[in-house]
CSV table of C-alpha atoms in Angstrom, one decimal:
chain,number,residue,atom,x,y,z
A,1,UNK,CA,16.9,125.8,54.8
A,2,UNK,CA,16.2,122.5,53.2
A,3,UNK,CA,18.6,123.1,50.3
A,4,UNK,CA,21.4,124.3,52.8
A,5,UNK,CA,20.9,121.2,54.9
A,6,UNK,CA,21.1,119.0,51.8
A,7,UNK,CA,24.3,120.6,50.6
A,8,UNK,CA,25.8,120.2,54.0
A,9,UNK,CA,24.9,116.5,54.1
A,10,UNK,CA,26.2,116.1,50.6
A,11,UNK,CA,29.6,117.7,51.4
A,12,UNK,CA,29.9,115.7,54.6
A,13,UNK,CA,29.3,112.4,52.8
A,14,UNK,CA,31.8,113.3,50.1
A,15,UNK,CA,34.3,114.1,52.8
A,16,UNK,CA,33.7,110.6,54.3
A,17,UNK,CA,34.6,109.1,50.9
A,18,UNK,CA,31.1,108.2,49.9
A,19,UNK,CA,30.8,108.0,46.0
A,20,UNK,CA,29.1,111.1,44.6
A,21,UNK,CA,26.0,109.2,43.3
A,22,UNK,CA,25.2,107.8,46.8
A,23,UNK,CA,26.2,111.1,48.4
A,24,UNK,CA,23.6,113.0,46.3
A,25,UNK,CA,20.9,110.3,46.7
A,26,UNK,CA,21.3,109.9,50.5
A,27,UNK,CA,21.4,113.6,51.1
A,28,UNK,CA,18.2,114.1,49.0
A,29,UNK,CA,16.3,111.3,50.6
A,30,UNK,CA,17.3,112.5,54.1
A,31,UNK,CA,16.1,116.0,53.6
A,32,UNK,CA,12.8,114.8,52.1
A,33,UNK,CA,12.2,112.5,55.1
A,34,UNK,CA,13.0,115.4,57.5
A,35,UNK,CA,10.8,117.8,55.5
A,36,UNK,CA,7.9,115.3,55.5
A,37,UNK,CA,5.9,117.4,52.9
A,38,UNK,CA,6.5,115.0,50.0
A,39,UNK,CA,5.4,111.3,49.8
A,40,UNK,CA,8.4,109.0,49.6
A,41,UNK,CA,6.7,107.4,46.6
A,42,UNK,CA,8.0,110.4,44.7
A,43,UNK,CA,11.6,109.2,45.2
A,44,UNK,CA,11.5,106.1,42.9
A,45,UNK,CA,9.3,108.0,40.4
A,46,UNK,CA,11.8,110.9,40.1
A,47,UNK,CA,14.8,108.5,40.0
A,48,UNK,CA,13.5,106.3,37.2
A,49,UNK,CA,11.7,109.0,35.1
A,50,UNK,CA,15.1,110.7,34.7
A,51,UNK,CA,16.5,107.5,33.1
A,52,UNK,CA,13.4,106.9,30.9
A,53,UNK,CA,15.2,108.6,27.9
A,54,UNK,CA,15.9,107.0,24.5
A,55,UNK,CA,19.1,109.0,23.9
A,56,UNK,CA,20.6,107.6,27.1
A,57,UNK,CA,20.8,104.2,25.4
A,58,UNK,CA,23.7,105.7,23.4
A,59,UNK,CA,26.0,105.8,26.5
A,60,UNK,CA,26.8,102.1,26.8
A,61,UNK,CA,26.9,101.8,23.0
A,62,UNK,CA,29.6,104.5,22.5
A,63,UNK,CA,31.6,103.2,25.4
A,64,UNK,CA,31.4,99.6,24.0
A,65,UNK,CA,32.4,100.8,20.5
A,66,UNK,CA,35.4,102.8,21.9
A,67,UNK,CA,36.6,99.7,23.8
A,68,UNK,CA,36.3,97.5,20.7
A,69,UNK,CA,38.2,100.0,18.5
A,70,UNK,CA,40.9,100.7,21.0
A,71,UNK,CA,41.7,97.1,21.6
A,72,UNK,CA,42.0,96.5,17.8
A,73,UNK,CA,45.3,98.3,17.9
A,74,UNK,CA,43.9,101.6,16.6
A,75,UNK,CA,45.7,103.8,19.2
A,76,UNK,CA,49.1,102.8,17.9
A,77,UNK,CA,47.9,103.4,14.3
A,78,UNK,CA,46.7,106.9,15.3
A,79,UNK,CA,50.0,107.7,17.0
A,80,UNK,CA,51.9,106.6,13.8
A,81,UNK,CA,49.6,108.8,11.6
A,82,UNK,CA,50.0,111.8,13.9
A,83,UNK,CA,53.7,111.4,13.9
A,84,UNK,CA,53.8,111.4,10.1
A,85,UNK,CA,51.7,114.6,10.0
A,86,UNK,CA,53.2,116.8,12.7
A,87,UNK,CA,56.3,114.9,14.1
A,88,UNK,CA,58.7,117.1,12.1
A,89,UNK,CA,57.3,120.3,13.6
A,90,UNK,CA,59.2,122.0,16.4
A,91,UNK,CA,58.0,120.2,19.5
A,92,UNK,CA,58.2,116.7,18.0
A,93,UNK,CA,56.3,114.1,20.0
A,94,UNK,CA,54.6,116.9,22.0
A,95,UNK,CA,52.8,117.9,18.8
A,96,UNK,CA,52.1,114.3,18.0
A,97,UNK,CA,50.6,113.8,21.5
A,98,UNK,CA,48.1,116.7,20.8
A,99,UNK,CA,47.3,115.5,17.3
A,100,UNK,CA,46.7,112.0,18.6
A,101,UNK,CA,44.2,113.3,21.2
A,102,UNK,CA,42.4,115.1,18.4
A,103,UNK,CA,42.1,111.9,16.4
A,104,UNK,CA,41.5,109.6,19.3
A,105,UNK,CA,38.6,111.8,20.6
A,106,UNK,CA,36.6,110.5,17.7
A,107,UNK,CA,36.8,107.1,19.4
A,108,UNK,CA,36.8,107.6,23.2
A,109,UNK,CA,34.6,110.6,23.8
A,110,UNK,CA,36.1,110.8,27.3
A,111,UNK,CA,39.0,112.7,28.9
A,112,UNK,CA,40.0,109.9,31.3
A,113,UNK,CA,40.0,107.3,28.5
A,114,UNK,CA,42.2,109.7,26.4
A,115,UNK,CA,44.7,110.0,29.3
A,116,UNK,CA,44.8,106.2,29.8
A,117,UNK,CA,45.1,105.2,26.2
A,118,UNK,CA,47.2,108.0,24.7
A,119,UNK,CA,49.2,108.6,27.9
A,120,UNK,CA,49.9,104.9,28.2
A,121,UNK,CA,51.7,105.0,24.8
A,122,UNK,CA,52.9,108.6,24.5
A,123,UNK,CA,54.3,109.3,28.0
A,124,UNK,CA,56.9,106.4,27.9
A,125,UNK,CA,57.8,107.3,24.3
A,126,UNK,CA,58.4,110.9,25.2
A,127,UNK,CA,60.4,110.0,28.3
A,128,UNK,CA,62.6,107.7,26.2
A,129,UNK,CA,63.3,110.5,23.7
A,130,UNK,CA,64.5,112.8,26.5
A,131,UNK,CA,61.4,114.8,27.2
A,132,UNK,CA,61.0,116.0,30.8
A,133,UNK,CA,58.5,113.7,32.4
A,134,UNK,CA,56.5,116.5,34.0
A,135,UNK,CA,56.0,118.1,30.6
A,136,UNK,CA,55.0,114.8,29.0
A,137,UNK,CA,52.3,114.5,31.7
A,138,UNK,CA,51.0,118.0,31.3
A,139,UNK,CA,50.8,117.8,27.5
A,140,UNK,CA,48.9,114.5,27.7
A,141,UNK,CA,46.5,115.8,30.4
A,142,UNK,CA,45.9,119.1,28.7
A,143,UNK,CA,45.2,117.6,25.3
A,144,UNK,CA,43.0,114.9,26.9
A,145,UNK,CA,40.2,117.5,27.5
A,146,UNK,CA,39.7,117.4,23.7
A,147,UNK,CA,38.1,113.9,24.0
A,148,UNK,CA,34.7,115.1,25.3
A,149,UNK,CA,34.7,118.3,23.1
A,150,UNK,CA,35.3,116.7,19.6
A,151,UNK,CA,32.5,114.3,18.8
A,152,UNK,CA,31.3,111.8,19.6
A,153,UNK,CA,31.2,112.9,23.2
A,154,UNK,CA,29.6,111.2,26.2
A,155,UNK,CA,29.2,114.6,27.9
A,156,UNK,CA,27.2,115.9,25.0
A,157,UNK,CA,25.0,112.7,24.9
A,158,UNK,CA,24.2,113.2,28.6
A,159,UNK,CA,23.7,117.0,28.2
A,160,UNK,CA,21.3,116.4,25.3
A,161,UNK,CA,19.4,113.7,27.1
A,162,UNK,CA,19.0,116.0,30.2
A,163,UNK,CA,17.9,119.1,28.3
A,164,UNK,CA,16.3,117.9,25.1
A,165,UNK,CA,18.9,119.6,22.9
A,166,UNK,CA,19.8,118.0,19.6
A,167,UNK,CA,22.8,115.7,20.3
A,168,UNK,CA,23.7,115.9,16.6
A,169,UNK,CA,23.9,119.7,16.8
A,170,UNK,CA,25.9,119.5,20.0
A,171,UNK,CA,28.4,117.2,18.2
A,172,UNK,CA,28.8,119.7,15.4
A,173,UNK,CA,29.1,122.6,17.8
A,174,UNK,CA,32.1,121.0,19.5
A,175,UNK,CA,34.2,120.4,16.4
A,176,UNK,CA,35.6,123.9,15.8
A,177,UNK,CA,36.1,124.7,19.6
A,178,UNK,CA,38.0,121.4,20.0
A,179,UNK,CA,40.3,122.1,17.0
A,180,UNK,CA,40.8,125.7,18.1
A,181,UNK,CA,42.0,124.5,21.6
A,182,UNK,CA,44.2,121.9,20.0
A,183,UNK,CA,45.8,124.6,17.8
A,184,UNK,CA,46.6,127.0,20.7
A,185,UNK,CA,48.1,124.1,22.7
A,186,UNK,CA,50.3,123.2,19.7
A,187,UNK,CA,51.6,126.8,19.7
A,188,UNK,CA,52.6,126.4,23.4
A,189,UNK,CA,54.5,123.2,22.6
A,190,UNK,CA,56.2,125.0,19.7
A,191,UNK,CA,57.2,127.9,21.9
A,192,UNK,CA,58.4,125.8,24.8
A,193,UNK,CA,60.1,123.1,22.8
A,194,UNK,CA,63.6,123.7,24.2
A,195,UNK,CA,62.4,123.7,27.8
A,196,UNK,CA,60.4,120.6,27.2
A,197,UNK,CA,63.5,118.8,25.9
A,198,UNK,CA,61.8,118.0,22.5
A,199,UNK,CA,64.0,116.7,19.7
A,200,UNK,CA,62.7,117.2,16.1
A,201,UNK,CA,62.0,114.3,13.7
A,202,UNK,CA,62.6,114.3,10.0
A,203,UNK,CA,59.5,114.9,7.8
A,204,UNK,CA,57.8,111.6,6.8
A,205,UNK,CA,57.7,110.8,3.1
A,206,UNK,CA,54.4,111.0,1.2
A,207,UNK,CA,54.4,107.2,0.8
A,208,UNK,CA,55.0,106.6,4.5
A,209,UNK,CA,52.2,109.1,5.4
A,210,UNK,CA,49.8,107.2,3.0
A,211,UNK,CA,50.7,103.9,4.6
A,212,UNK,CA,50.1,105.0,8.2
A,213,UNK,CA,46.9,106.8,7.1
A,214,UNK,CA,45.6,103.5,5.7
A,215,UNK,CA,46.2,101.8,9.1
A,216,UNK,CA,44.5,104.7,11.0
A,217,UNK,CA,41.7,105.1,8.5
A,218,UNK,CA,39.2,102.8,10.3
A,219,UNK,CA,39.4,105.0,13.4
A,220,UNK,CA,39.2,108.2,11.4
A,221,UNK,CA,36.1,107.0,9.5
A,222,UNK,CA,34.0,106.1,12.6
A,223,UNK,CA,33.3,109.7,13.8
A,224,UNK,CA,32.6,110.8,10.2
A,225,UNK,CA,30.0,108.0,10.0
A,226,UNK,CA,28.4,108.9,13.3
A,227,UNK,CA,28.2,112.7,12.9
A,228,UNK,CA,27.4,112.4,9.1
A,229,UNK,CA,24.7,109.8,9.7
A,230,UNK,CA,23.1,111.9,12.4
A,231,UNK,CA,23.1,115.1,10.4
A,232,UNK,CA,21.9,113.5,7.2
A,233,UNK,CA,19.0,111.9,9.1
A,234,UNK,CA,20.0,108.4,8.4
A,235,UNK,CA,19.9,107.5,12.1
A,236,UNK,CA,19.4,109.0,15.5
A,237,UNK,CA,22.3,109.5,18.0
A,238,UNK,CA,21.2,106.3,19.7
A,239,UNK,CA,21.1,104.4,16.5
A,240,UNK,CA,24.5,105.9,15.6
A,241,UNK,CA,25.8,104.1,18.8
A,242,UNK,CA,24.5,100.8,17.4
A,243,UNK,CA,26.3,101.5,14.0
A,244,UNK,CA,29.5,102.3,16.0
A,245,UNK,CA,29.3,99.0,17.8
A,246,UNK,CA,28.7,97.0,14.6
A,247,UNK,CA,31.6,98.9,13.0
A,248,UNK,CA,33.9,98.2,16.0
A,249,UNK,CA,32.9,94.5,16.0
A,250,UNK,CA,33.7,94.3,12.2
A,251,UNK,CA,37.0,96.0,12.8
A,252,UNK,CA,38.0,93.7,15.6
A,253,UNK,CA,37.0,90.6,13.6
A,254,UNK,CA,38.8,91.7,10.4
A,255,UNK,CA,42.0,92.5,12.4
A,256,UNK,CA,41.7,89.1,14.1
A,257,UNK,CA,42.1,90.7,17.5
A,258,UNK,CA,38.6,89.9,18.8
A,259,UNK,CA,37.0,86.7,20.0
A,260,UNK,CA,33.9,85.9,22.0
A,261,UNK,CA,35.6,86.1,25.4
A,262,UNK,CA,37.1,89.5,24.7
A,263,UNK,CA,33.9,90.8,23.3
A,264,UNK,CA,32.0,89.7,26.4
A,265,UNK,CA,34.6,91.4,28.7
A,266,UNK,CA,34.3,94.7,26.8
A,267,UNK,CA,30.5,94.5,26.9
A,268,UNK,CA,30.6,93.8,30.7
A,269,UNK,CA,33.0,96.7,31.2
A,270,UNK,CA,30.7,99.0,29.2
A,271,UNK,CA,27.7,97.9,31.2
A,272,UNK,CA,29.4,98.6,34.5
A,273,UNK,CA,30.6,102.0,33.4
A,274,UNK,CA,27.2,102.9,32.0
A,275,UNK,CA,25.4,101.7,35.2
A,276,UNK,CA,27.6,104.0,37.3
A,277,UNK,CA,26.7,107.0,35.1
A,278,UNK,CA,23.0,106.1,35.2
A,279,UNK,CA,23.0,105.8,39.0
A,280,UNK,CA,24.6,109.3,39.1
A,281,UNK,CA,21.9,110.6,36.8
A,282,UNK,CA,19.1,109.1,38.9
A,283,UNK,CA,20.5,110.5,42.1
A,284,UNK,CA,21.1,113.9,40.5
A,285,UNK,CA,17.5,113.9,39.4
A,286,UNK,CA,16.3,113.8,43.1
A,287,UNK,CA,19.0,116.3,44.1
A,288,UNK,CA,18.1,118.8,41.3
A,289,UNK,CA,14.3,118.3,41.8
A,290,UNK,CA,14.6,119.4,45.4
A,291,UNK,CA,16.7,122.4,44.3
A,292,UNK,CA,14.2,123.4,41.7
A,293,UNK,CA,11.3,122.8,44.1
A,294,UNK,CA,12.8,125.2,46.5
A,295,UNK,CA,13.2,127.9,43.8
A,296,UNK,CA,17.0,128.0,43.9
A,297,UNK,CA,17.5,128.6,40.1
A,298,UNK,CA,15.1,131.6,40.2
A,299,UNK,CA,16.8,132.9,43.4
A,300,UNK,CA,20.2,132.6,41.7
A,301,UNK,CA,19.0,134.4,38.6
A,302,UNK,CA,17.6,137.2,40.8
A,303,UNK,CA,20.9,137.4,42.6
A,304,UNK,CA,22.9,137.6,39.4
A,305,UNK,CA,20.5,140.3,38.1
A,306,UNK,CA,21.1,142.3,41.3
A,307,UNK,CA,24.9,142.0,40.7
A,308,UNK,CA,24.8,143.0,37.0
A,309,UNK,CA,22.5,143.1,34.0
A,310,UNK,CA,25.4,142.4,31.6
A,311,UNK,CA,25.0,138.9,30.1
A,312,UNK,CA,28.8,138.8,29.4
A,313,UNK,CA,29.6,139.3,33.1
A,314,UNK,CA,26.9,136.8,34.2
A,315,UNK,CA,28.4,134.2,31.8
A,316,UNK,CA,31.8,134.9,33.3
A,317,UNK,CA,30.5,134.4,36.9
A,318,UNK,CA,28.8,131.1,35.8
A,319,UNK,CA,32.1,129.9,34.2
A,320,UNK,CA,34.1,130.7,37.3
A,321,UNK,CA,31.7,128.7,39.4
A,322,UNK,CA,31.9,125.8,36.9
A,323,UNK,CA,35.7,125.7,37.0
A,324,UNK,CA,35.5,125.6,40.8
A,325,UNK,CA,33.1,122.7,40.6
A,326,UNK,CA,35.2,120.9,38.0
A,327,UNK,CA,38.3,121.2,40.3
A,328,UNK,CA,36.8,118.9,42.9
A,329,UNK,CA,34.1,116.8,41.1
A,330,UNK,CA,34.7,114.3,38.2
A,331,UNK,CA,33.4,115.9,35.0
A,332,UNK,CA,30.5,113.6,34.2
A,333,UNK,CA,29.2,113.9,37.8
A,334,UNK,CA,29.7,117.6,37.8
A,335,UNK,CA,27.8,118.0,34.6
A,336,UNK,CA,24.9,116.0,35.8
A,337,UNK,CA,24.9,118.0,39.0
A,338,UNK,CA,25.0,121.5,37.5
A,339,UNK,CA,22.9,121.2,34.3
A,340,UNK,CA,19.4,121.2,36.0
A,341,UNK,CA,20.4,124.3,38.0
A,342,UNK,CA,22.0,126.3,35.2
A,343,UNK,CA,19.6,125.5,32.3
A,344,UNK,CA,16.7,127.6,33.7
A,345,UNK,CA,19.2,130.4,34.5
A,346,UNK,CA,20.6,130.4,31.0
A,347,UNK,CA,17.1,130.5,29.5
A,348,UNK,CA,16.1,133.4,31.8
A,349,UNK,CA,19.1,135.5,30.5
A,350,UNK,CA,18.5,134.5,26.9
A,351,UNK,CA,21.7,132.6,26.2
A,352,UNK,CA,21.8,130.4,23.1
A,353,UNK,CA,21.5,127.0,24.6
A,354,UNK,CA,23.8,125.2,22.1
A,355,UNK,CA,26.5,127.8,22.7
A,356,UNK,CA,25.9,127.7,26.4
A,357,UNK,CA,26.2,123.9,26.6
A,358,UNK,CA,29.6,123.9,24.9
A,359,UNK,CA,30.8,126.7,27.3
A,360,UNK,CA,29.6,124.6,30.3
A,361,UNK,CA,31.4,121.5,29.0
A,362,UNK,CA,34.7,123.3,28.3
A,363,UNK,CA,34.6,125.1,31.6
A,364,UNK,CA,34.1,121.9,33.6
A,365,UNK,CA,36.9,120.2,31.7
A,366,UNK,CA,39.2,123.2,32.4
A,367,UNK,CA,38.3,122.7,36.0
A,368,UNK,CA,39.7,119.2,35.9
A,369,UNK,CA,43.1,120.8,34.9
A,370,UNK,CA,43.0,123.5,37.5
A,371,UNK,CA,45.5,123.4,40.4
A,372,UNK,CA,45.7,122.5,43.2
A,373,UNK,CA,43.6,119.4,42.4
A,374,UNK,CA,43.9,118.9,38.6
A,375,UNK,CA,42.2,115.5,38.5
A,376,UNK,CA,43.3,114.6,34.9
A,377,UNK,CA,46.9,115.7,35.7
A,378,UNK,CA,46.9,113.3,38.7
A,379,UNK,CA,46.0,110.4,36.3
A,380,UNK,CA,48.9,111.3,34.0
A,381,UNK,CA,51.3,111.5,37.0
A,382,UNK,CA,50.3,107.9,38.0
A,383,UNK,CA,51.2,106.7,34.4
A,384,UNK,CA,54.5,108.6,34.4
A,385,UNK,CA,55.3,108.0,38.1
A,386,UNK,CA,56.0,111.7,38.4
A,387,UNK,CA,55.7,113.8,41.6
A,388,UNK,CA,52.4,115.8,41.2
A,389,UNK,CA,54.0,119.0,42.4
A,390,UNK,CA,56.5,119.0,39.6
A,391,UNK,CA,53.7,119.5,37.1
A,392,UNK,CA,52.5,122.8,38.5
A,393,UNK,CA,55.0,125.0,36.7
A,394,UNK,CA,54.6,123.3,33.2
A,395,UNK,CA,50.9,123.5,33.7
A,396,UNK,CA,50.8,127.3,33.8
A,397,UNK,CA,51.3,128.1,30.1
A,398,UNK,CA,48.8,125.4,29.0
A,399,UNK,CA,46.3,126.5,31.6
A,400,UNK,CA,46.7,130.2,30.5
A,401,UNK,CA,46.1,129.6,26.8
A,402,UNK,CA,43.2,127.3,27.6
A,403,UNK,CA,41.6,130.0,29.7
A,404,UNK,CA,42.1,132.4,26.7
A,405,UNK,CA,40.6,129.8,24.4
A,406,UNK,CA,37.6,129.4,26.7
A,407,UNK,CA,37.1,133.2,26.8
A,408,UNK,CA,37.2,133.2,23.0
A,409,UNK,CA,34.6,130.5,22.9
A,410,UNK,CA,32.4,132.3,25.4
A,411,UNK,CA,32.4,135.7,23.7
A,412,UNK,CA,32.7,134.7,20.0
A,413,UNK,CA,29.7,132.5,19.6
A,414,UNK,CA,30.4,131.8,15.9
A,415,UNK,CA,33.3,129.6,17.0
A,416,UNK,CA,30.6,127.3,18.4
A,417,UNK,CA,27.6,128.0,16.2
A,418,UNK,CA,29.3,128.6,12.8
A,419,UNK,CA,29.5,125.0,11.7
A,420,UNK,CA,26.0,124.0,12.8
A,421,UNK,CA,24.6,127.0,11.0
A,422,UNK,CA,26.7,126.3,7.9
A,423,UNK,CA,25.4,122.7,7.7
A,424,UNK,CA,21.8,123.7,8.5
A,425,UNK,CA,21.5,122.1,11.9
A,426,UNK,CA,19.2,124.9,13.1
A,427,UNK,CA,16.8,124.7,10.2
């Protein structure tokens, strides 16, 4: 009864336009006051204990480092390098768009940041070359989900902080799934090139490729330093954030694009973004504590067991629910909301927690592409000034192959676990 009332209040507050962090917090506080069985002193204790985590310090650091690197002109350098690598393949700038998202994910770690930065450059360029605007939007939005899958990833930092899983191992586990999803999206672009309106470019010379690689090298090196440093034991994920910030500052100073005023502005933006994430985390801690206290995870596990004893079917049911949540709730908020509920269930059914975490993240990201809402597509439409409904038809082939890709990740665990095992992350 308490949980049902809390979800009703939560839904009502969201419908009124209340931000999700406050909707979760207010609904949790309200039901605790009505219940009267818990001292209100528990509220601040639960809120702040959820934030008392050293790995969470990495969030503002990664955001700050990404802002510093992006402002240094690195996005245009990555686009140039991607063009030299894949621009001559059938699909032209569509292929470049996807490759750019692969490389840019090592800086942003965020799907929305990918849409804003890559879409801001690629969508106008694609329209200028004769691409249909709705296809340019869909390619940008679909490839943007690679940002939180290929490390470093804010979603993985949050997931690791909430569950105690190794963030470094999560980073490694996301590499092959991210590259796999990029590959199958490039196949779609190759297949639909004529319908997209994609002209082909001439193959770049070796010398030109080397020159643009040298311009993009600072961006390509940063994720290698972060993941390599964590896996070698040189520093923790949080310390890796500090290294990334120092690296970004050095890059900005060496390119003469950074001064004190700009650095302060980026730091301020990073603090504001991080604060909003932490408020969501604290509110979600209250929300999920009430859910756990009422025995909801155990009840859900019992219900799933009554439906079927097949782990494969149970995983499919969980993924369908995650896609539904991802349709309506921003990905970070959705992750914070579902992880405390799903983690005990995954443990009860014996899922590998690293593999399960990647499945959860990919499923939520796929939800953000799922019609009729498709939150990431909406962002691309604003950049391209395209009617949202025109993107529905082009979205179908991308959504289809991404669903197939997610099924492969779900039921072929070595796609996720192969690289961590190869590099000894489980030792």
